[in-house]
Coordinates of C-alpha atoms in Angstrom, one line a residue:
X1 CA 4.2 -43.7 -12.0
X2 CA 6.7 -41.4 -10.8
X3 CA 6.2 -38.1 -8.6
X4 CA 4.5 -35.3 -10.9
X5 CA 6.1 -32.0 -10.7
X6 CA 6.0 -28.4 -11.9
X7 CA 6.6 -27.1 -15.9
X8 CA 10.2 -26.8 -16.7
X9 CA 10.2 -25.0 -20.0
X10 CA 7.0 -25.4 -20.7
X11 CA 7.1 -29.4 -20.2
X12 CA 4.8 -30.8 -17.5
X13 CA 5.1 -34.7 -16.6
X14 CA 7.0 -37.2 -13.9
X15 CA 10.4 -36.1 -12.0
X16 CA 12.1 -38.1 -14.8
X17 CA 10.5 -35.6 -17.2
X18 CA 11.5 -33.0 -15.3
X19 CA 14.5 -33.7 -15.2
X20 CA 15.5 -34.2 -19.0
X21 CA 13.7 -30.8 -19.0
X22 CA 15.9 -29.1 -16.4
X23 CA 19.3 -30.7 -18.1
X24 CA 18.0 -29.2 -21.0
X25 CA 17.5 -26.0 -20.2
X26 CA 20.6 -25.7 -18.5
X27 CA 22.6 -26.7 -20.7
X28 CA 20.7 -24.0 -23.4
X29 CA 21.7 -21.8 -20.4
X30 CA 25.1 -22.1 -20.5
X31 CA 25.4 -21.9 -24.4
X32 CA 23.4 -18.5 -24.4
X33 CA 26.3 -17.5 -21.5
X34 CA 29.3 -18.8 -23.5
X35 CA 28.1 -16.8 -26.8
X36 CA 27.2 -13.5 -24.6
X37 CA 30.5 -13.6 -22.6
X38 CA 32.8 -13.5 -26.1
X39 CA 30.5 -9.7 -26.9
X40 CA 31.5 -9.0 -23.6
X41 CA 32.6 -7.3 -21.1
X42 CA 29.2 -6.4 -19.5
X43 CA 29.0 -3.4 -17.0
X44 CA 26.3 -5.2 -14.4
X45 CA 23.5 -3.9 -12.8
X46 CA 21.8 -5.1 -9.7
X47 CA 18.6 -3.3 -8.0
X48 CA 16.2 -5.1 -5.3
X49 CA 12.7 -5.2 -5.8
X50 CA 10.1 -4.6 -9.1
X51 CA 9.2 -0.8 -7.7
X52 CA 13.0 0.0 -8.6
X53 CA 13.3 -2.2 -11.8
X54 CA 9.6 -0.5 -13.0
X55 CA 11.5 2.9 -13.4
X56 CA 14.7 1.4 -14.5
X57 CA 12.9 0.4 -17.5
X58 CA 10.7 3.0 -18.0
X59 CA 13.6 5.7 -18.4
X60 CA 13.7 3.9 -22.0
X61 CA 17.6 3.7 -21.4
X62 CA 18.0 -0.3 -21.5
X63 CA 17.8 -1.6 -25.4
X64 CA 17.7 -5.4 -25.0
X65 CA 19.6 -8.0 -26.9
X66 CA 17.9 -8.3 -29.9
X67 CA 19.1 -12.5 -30.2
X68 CA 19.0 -12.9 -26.5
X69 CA 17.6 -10.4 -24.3
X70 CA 17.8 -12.7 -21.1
X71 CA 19.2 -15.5 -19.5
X72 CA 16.9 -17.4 -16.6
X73 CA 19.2 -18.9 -14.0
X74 CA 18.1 -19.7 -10.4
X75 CA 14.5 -18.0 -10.5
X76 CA 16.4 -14.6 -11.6
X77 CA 16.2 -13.4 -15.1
X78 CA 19.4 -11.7 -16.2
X79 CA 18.6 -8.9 -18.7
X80 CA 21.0 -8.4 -21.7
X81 CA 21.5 -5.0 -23.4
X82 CA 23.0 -2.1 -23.8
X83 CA 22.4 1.8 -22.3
X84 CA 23.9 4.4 -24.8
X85 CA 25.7 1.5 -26.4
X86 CA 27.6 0.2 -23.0
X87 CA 27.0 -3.5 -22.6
X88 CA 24.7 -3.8 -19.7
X89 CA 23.6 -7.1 -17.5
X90 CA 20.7 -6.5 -15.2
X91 CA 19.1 -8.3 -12.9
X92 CA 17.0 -7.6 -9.8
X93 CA 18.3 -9.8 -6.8
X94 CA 15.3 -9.7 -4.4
X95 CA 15.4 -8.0 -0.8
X96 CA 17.8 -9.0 2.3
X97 CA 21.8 -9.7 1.9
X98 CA 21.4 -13.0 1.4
X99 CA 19.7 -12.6 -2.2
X100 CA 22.0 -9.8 -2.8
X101 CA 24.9 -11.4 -1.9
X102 CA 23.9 -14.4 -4.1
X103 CA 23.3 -12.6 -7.0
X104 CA 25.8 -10.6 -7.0
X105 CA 28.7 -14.0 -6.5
X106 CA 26.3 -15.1 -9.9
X107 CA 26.5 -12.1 -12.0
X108 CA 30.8 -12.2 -10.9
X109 CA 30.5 -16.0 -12.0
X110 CA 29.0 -16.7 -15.2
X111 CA 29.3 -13.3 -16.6
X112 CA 32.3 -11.5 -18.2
X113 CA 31.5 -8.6 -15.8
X114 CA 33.4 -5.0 -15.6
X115 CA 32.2 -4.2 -12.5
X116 CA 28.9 -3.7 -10.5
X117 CA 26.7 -0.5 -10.3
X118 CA 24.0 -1.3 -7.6
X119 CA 21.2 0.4 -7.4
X120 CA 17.9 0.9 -5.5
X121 CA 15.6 3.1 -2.7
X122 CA 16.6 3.5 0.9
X123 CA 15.6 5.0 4.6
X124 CA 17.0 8.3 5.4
X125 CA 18.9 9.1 8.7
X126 CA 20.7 12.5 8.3
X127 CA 18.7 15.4 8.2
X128 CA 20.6 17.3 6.3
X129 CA 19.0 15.3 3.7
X130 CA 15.6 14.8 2.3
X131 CA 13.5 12.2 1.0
X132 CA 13.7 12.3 -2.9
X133 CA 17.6 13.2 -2.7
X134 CA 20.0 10.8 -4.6
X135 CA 23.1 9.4 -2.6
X136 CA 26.2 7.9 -3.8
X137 CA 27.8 6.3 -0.9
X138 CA 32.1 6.6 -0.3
X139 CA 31.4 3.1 1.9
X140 CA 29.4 1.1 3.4
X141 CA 28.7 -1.2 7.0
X142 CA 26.9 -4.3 7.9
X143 CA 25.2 -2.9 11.0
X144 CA 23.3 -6.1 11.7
X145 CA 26.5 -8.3 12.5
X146 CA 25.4 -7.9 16.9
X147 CA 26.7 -9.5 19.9
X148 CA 23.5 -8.8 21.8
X149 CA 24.5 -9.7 25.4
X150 CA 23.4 -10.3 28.9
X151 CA 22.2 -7.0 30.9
X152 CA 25.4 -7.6 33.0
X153 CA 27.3 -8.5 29.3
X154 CA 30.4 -6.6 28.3
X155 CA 31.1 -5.7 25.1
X156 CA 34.1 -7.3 23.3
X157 CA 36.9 -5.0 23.0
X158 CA 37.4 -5.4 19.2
X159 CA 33.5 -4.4 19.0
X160 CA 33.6 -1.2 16.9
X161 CA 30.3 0.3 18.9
X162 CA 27.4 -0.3 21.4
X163 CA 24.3 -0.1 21.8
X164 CA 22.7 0.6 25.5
X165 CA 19.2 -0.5 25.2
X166 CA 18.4 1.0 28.7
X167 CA 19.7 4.3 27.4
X168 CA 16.1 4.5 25.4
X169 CA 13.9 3.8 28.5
X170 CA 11.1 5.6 28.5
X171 CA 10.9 7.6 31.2
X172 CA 14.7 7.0 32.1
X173 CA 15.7 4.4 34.3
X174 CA 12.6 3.2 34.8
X175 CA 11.9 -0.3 35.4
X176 CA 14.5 -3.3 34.9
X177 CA 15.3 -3.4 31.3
X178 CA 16.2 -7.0 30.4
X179 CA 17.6 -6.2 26.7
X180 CA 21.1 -5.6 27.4
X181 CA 23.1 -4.1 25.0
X182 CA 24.2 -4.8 21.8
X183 CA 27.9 -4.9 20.1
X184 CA 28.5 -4.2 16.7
X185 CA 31.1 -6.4 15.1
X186 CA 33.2 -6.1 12.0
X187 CA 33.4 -8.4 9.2
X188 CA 35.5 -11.2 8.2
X189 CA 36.6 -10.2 4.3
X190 CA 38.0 -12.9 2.1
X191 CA 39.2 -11.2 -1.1
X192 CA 41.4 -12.9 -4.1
X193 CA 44.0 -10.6 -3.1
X194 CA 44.9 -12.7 0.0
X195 CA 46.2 -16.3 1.2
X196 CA 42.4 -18.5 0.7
X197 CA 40.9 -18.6 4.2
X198 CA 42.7 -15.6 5.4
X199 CA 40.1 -13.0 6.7
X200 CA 40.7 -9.8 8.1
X201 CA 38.0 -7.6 10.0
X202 CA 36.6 -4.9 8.0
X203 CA 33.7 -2.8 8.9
X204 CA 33.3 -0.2 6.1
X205 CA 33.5 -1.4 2.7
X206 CA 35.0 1.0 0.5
X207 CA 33.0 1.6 -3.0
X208 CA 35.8 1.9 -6.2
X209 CA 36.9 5.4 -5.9
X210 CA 37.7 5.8 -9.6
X211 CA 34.0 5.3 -10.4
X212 CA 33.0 7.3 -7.3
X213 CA 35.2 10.7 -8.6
X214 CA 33.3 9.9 -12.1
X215 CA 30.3 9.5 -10.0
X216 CA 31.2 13.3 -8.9
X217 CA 30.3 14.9 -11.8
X218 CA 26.7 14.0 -11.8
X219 CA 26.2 16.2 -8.7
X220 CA 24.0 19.4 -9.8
X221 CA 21.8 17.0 -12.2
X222 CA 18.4 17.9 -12.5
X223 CA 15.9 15.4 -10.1
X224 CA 12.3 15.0 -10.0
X225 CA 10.2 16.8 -7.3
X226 CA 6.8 15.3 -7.8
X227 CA 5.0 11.8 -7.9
X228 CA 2.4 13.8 -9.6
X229 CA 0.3 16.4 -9.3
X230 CA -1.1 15.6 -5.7
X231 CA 2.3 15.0 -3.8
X232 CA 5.6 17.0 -4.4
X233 CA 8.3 17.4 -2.4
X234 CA 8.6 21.1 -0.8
X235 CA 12.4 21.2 -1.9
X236 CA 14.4 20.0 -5.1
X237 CA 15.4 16.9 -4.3
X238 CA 19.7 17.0 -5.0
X239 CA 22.2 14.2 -5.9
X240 CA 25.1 13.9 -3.1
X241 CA 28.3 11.7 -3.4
X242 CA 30.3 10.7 -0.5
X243 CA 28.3 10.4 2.3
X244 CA 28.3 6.5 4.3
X245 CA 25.7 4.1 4.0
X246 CA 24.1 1.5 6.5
X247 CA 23.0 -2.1 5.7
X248 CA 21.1 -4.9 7.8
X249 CA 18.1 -7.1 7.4
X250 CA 15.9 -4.6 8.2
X251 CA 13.6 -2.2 7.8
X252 CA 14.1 1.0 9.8
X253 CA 10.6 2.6 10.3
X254 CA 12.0 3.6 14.7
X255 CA 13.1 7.1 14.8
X256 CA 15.6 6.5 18.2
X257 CA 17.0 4.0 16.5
X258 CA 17.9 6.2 13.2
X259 CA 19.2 8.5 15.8
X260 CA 21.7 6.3 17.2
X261 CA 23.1 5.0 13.5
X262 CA 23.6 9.0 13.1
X263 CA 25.4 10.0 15.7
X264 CA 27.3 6.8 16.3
X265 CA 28.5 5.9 12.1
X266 CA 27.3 9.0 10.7
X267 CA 25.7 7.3 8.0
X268 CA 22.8 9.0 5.1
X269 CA 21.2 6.1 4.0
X270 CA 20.0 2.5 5.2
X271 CA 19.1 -0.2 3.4
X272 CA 19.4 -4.3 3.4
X273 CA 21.2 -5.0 0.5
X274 CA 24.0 -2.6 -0.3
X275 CA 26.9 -3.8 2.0
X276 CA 26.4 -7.3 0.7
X277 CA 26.9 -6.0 -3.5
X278 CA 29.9 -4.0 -2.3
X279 CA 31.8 -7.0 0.3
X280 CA 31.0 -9.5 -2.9
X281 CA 32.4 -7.2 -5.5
X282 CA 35.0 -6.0 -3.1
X283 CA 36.3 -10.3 -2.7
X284 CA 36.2 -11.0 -5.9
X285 CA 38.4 -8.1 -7.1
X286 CA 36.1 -5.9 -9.1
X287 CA 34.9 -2.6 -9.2
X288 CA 31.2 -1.5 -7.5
X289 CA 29.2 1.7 -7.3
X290 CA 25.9 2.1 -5.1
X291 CA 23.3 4.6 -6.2
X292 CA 20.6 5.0 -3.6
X293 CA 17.4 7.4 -3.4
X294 CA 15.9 8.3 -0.9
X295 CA 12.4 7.2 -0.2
X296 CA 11.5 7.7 3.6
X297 CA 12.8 9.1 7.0
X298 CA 13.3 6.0 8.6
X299 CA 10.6 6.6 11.5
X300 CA 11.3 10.4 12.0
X301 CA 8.1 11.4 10.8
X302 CA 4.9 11.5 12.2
X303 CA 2.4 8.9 11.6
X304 CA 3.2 6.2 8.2
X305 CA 5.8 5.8 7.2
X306 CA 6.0 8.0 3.6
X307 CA 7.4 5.3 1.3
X308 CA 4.3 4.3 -0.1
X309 CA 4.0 7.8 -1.5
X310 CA 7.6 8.8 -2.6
X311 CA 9.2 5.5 -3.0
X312 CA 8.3 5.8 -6.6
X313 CA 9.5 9.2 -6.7
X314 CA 12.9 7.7 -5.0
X315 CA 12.8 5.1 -7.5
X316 CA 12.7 7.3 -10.5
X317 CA 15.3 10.0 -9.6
X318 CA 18.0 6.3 -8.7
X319 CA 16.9 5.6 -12.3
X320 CA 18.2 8.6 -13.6
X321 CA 21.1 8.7 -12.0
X322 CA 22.1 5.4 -12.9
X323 CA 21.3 6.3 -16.7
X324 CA 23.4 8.9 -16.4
X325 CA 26.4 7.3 -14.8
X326 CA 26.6 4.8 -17.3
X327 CA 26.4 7.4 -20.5
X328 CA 30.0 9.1 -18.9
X329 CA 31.6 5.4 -18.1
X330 CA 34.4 4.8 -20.9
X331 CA 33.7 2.9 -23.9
X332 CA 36.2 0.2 -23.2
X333 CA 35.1 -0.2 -19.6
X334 CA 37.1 -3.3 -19.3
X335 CA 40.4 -1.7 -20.0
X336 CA 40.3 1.9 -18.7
X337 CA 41.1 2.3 -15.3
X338 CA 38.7 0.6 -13.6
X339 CA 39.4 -2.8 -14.9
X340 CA 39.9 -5.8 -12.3

């Protein structure tokens, strides 16, 4: 008898049942796809993790598909509807830049897609900001692509910055510090609008600037200042566009460390999935927005770190912006100015 496996669509049995199943399923899949794509095009929406998605769907905004409201496809459920009648696809890709990355090249695939609004929470590293604000980010940089050297290493010229790990020795200088120091490297972007394997280095990522001037006008909206009763913010929370945004496979809870993204990139926000939407849109030739809120300090404060108290807060206040975005995109988003 052959090797039992999981249910596929409900069916449980041997591999060779699972794999009529699974052929099945895909190809109902791609028939569901090909019938969407001819109502299309879809503006898609990407956020991270369920925290993000719970708000997204509580604003009330998203109407589903009333003959199919989703699409399952690689252990990601694709959400079809609409959002004051725009044509939306949503999924939620999962934390790091690999699973953004790969969601993202997905949605872009299979999808007649307009562009990508991103969406989600993130650390914040410039204190001219505050937890609860909403940021709307000009461009973004993969600040986890390191040449960590030797102590005795030199940093490659065409390294865009550095980091002197000895510089954060407490006290200074003492002891041998055997960490060295890092370089920060740029990327190499493929995009449709060159030769095929001819990358360039690019370290910021530019978001679309049409959708970031529309993005402009959402500036003075009204955000939320409370998780409830028992924890508000001392300040109104406000909604900036323009500033740069950090991404790497990590979570920044070190306040030195914050420091030096500061005063080295003068970024506002971190996060681990951003730069991966935007480089993936940015390839494949269409246009991207990031809408992040801010749920923490990134290891400024004292004691835990606050995103367990205002990352729903965050959460929220993304979701409205978002909402509100999408209600001032044009009706034919395909063929106004922002189309690929």
């Amino acid at each position: 008898m052959g090797e039992t496996c999981g249910v596929v669509n409900g069916i449980c049995g041997t591999a060779n049942t699972c794999e009529v199943a699974a052929s099945s399923k895909t190809r109902i899949s791609w028939s569901i796809i090909k019938k969407l794509n001819l109502k299309g095009p879809f503006t898609g929406l990407i956020t991270v993790y369920p925290p993000e998605e719970n708000a997204f769907f509580a604003s009330g905004a998203f109407k589903p598909n009333a003959k199919h409201p989703f699409v399952d496809l690689s252990g990601r459920r694709f959400r079809v509807g609409t959002i004051y009648e725009k044509k939306v696809i949503y999924v939620r890709c999962g934390i790091g830049m690999v699973n953004a990355a790969a969601a993202t090249q997905q949605m872009l695939d299979l999808f007649d897609t307009s562009g990508i609004i991103h969406f989600g929470i993130s650390g914040n590293v410039n204190n001219s900001m505050s937890i609860g604000d909403v940021s709307i980010a000009k461009q973004f940089a993969h600040t986890g692509l390191w040449d960590w050297l030797n102590p005795n290493g030199t940093v490659d010229s065409s390294d865009v910055a550095q980091l002197k790990i000895g510089g954060y020795n407490v006290p200074e200088g003492d002891g041998l510090n055997l960490l060295g120091q890092i370089g920060y490297s740029s990327e190499q972007f493929f995009t449709v609008t060159r030769k095929p394997n001819a990358a360039v280095p690019l370290f910021w990522a530019e978001v679309s600037q049409h959708w970031l001037q529309l993005a402009g006008s959402l500036e003075g909206m009204e955000l939320e200042k409370c998780v409830n009763s028992s924890f508000c913010l001392p300040q109104k929370p406000k909604l900036v566009v323009g500033p740069k945004g950090s991404t790497a496979n990590i979570f920044l809870d070190n306040a030195a460390y914050r420091n030096f993204l500061f005063q080295t990139f003068e970024v506002s926000t971190v996060d681990m999935e951003s730069s991966a939407v935007v480089m993936t849109c940015l390839s494949n030739g269409y246009p991207v927005i990031v809408i992040r809120g801010m749920s923490d300090l990134a290891g400024r404060q004292s004691g835990e770190n606050q995103i367990r108290i205002f990352g729903s807060l965050a959460a929220l206040n993304v979701a409205k912006a978002v909402v509100k975005f999408i209600s001032k995109l044009p009706g034919d988003v395909y063929n106004s100015s922002s189309g690929k």
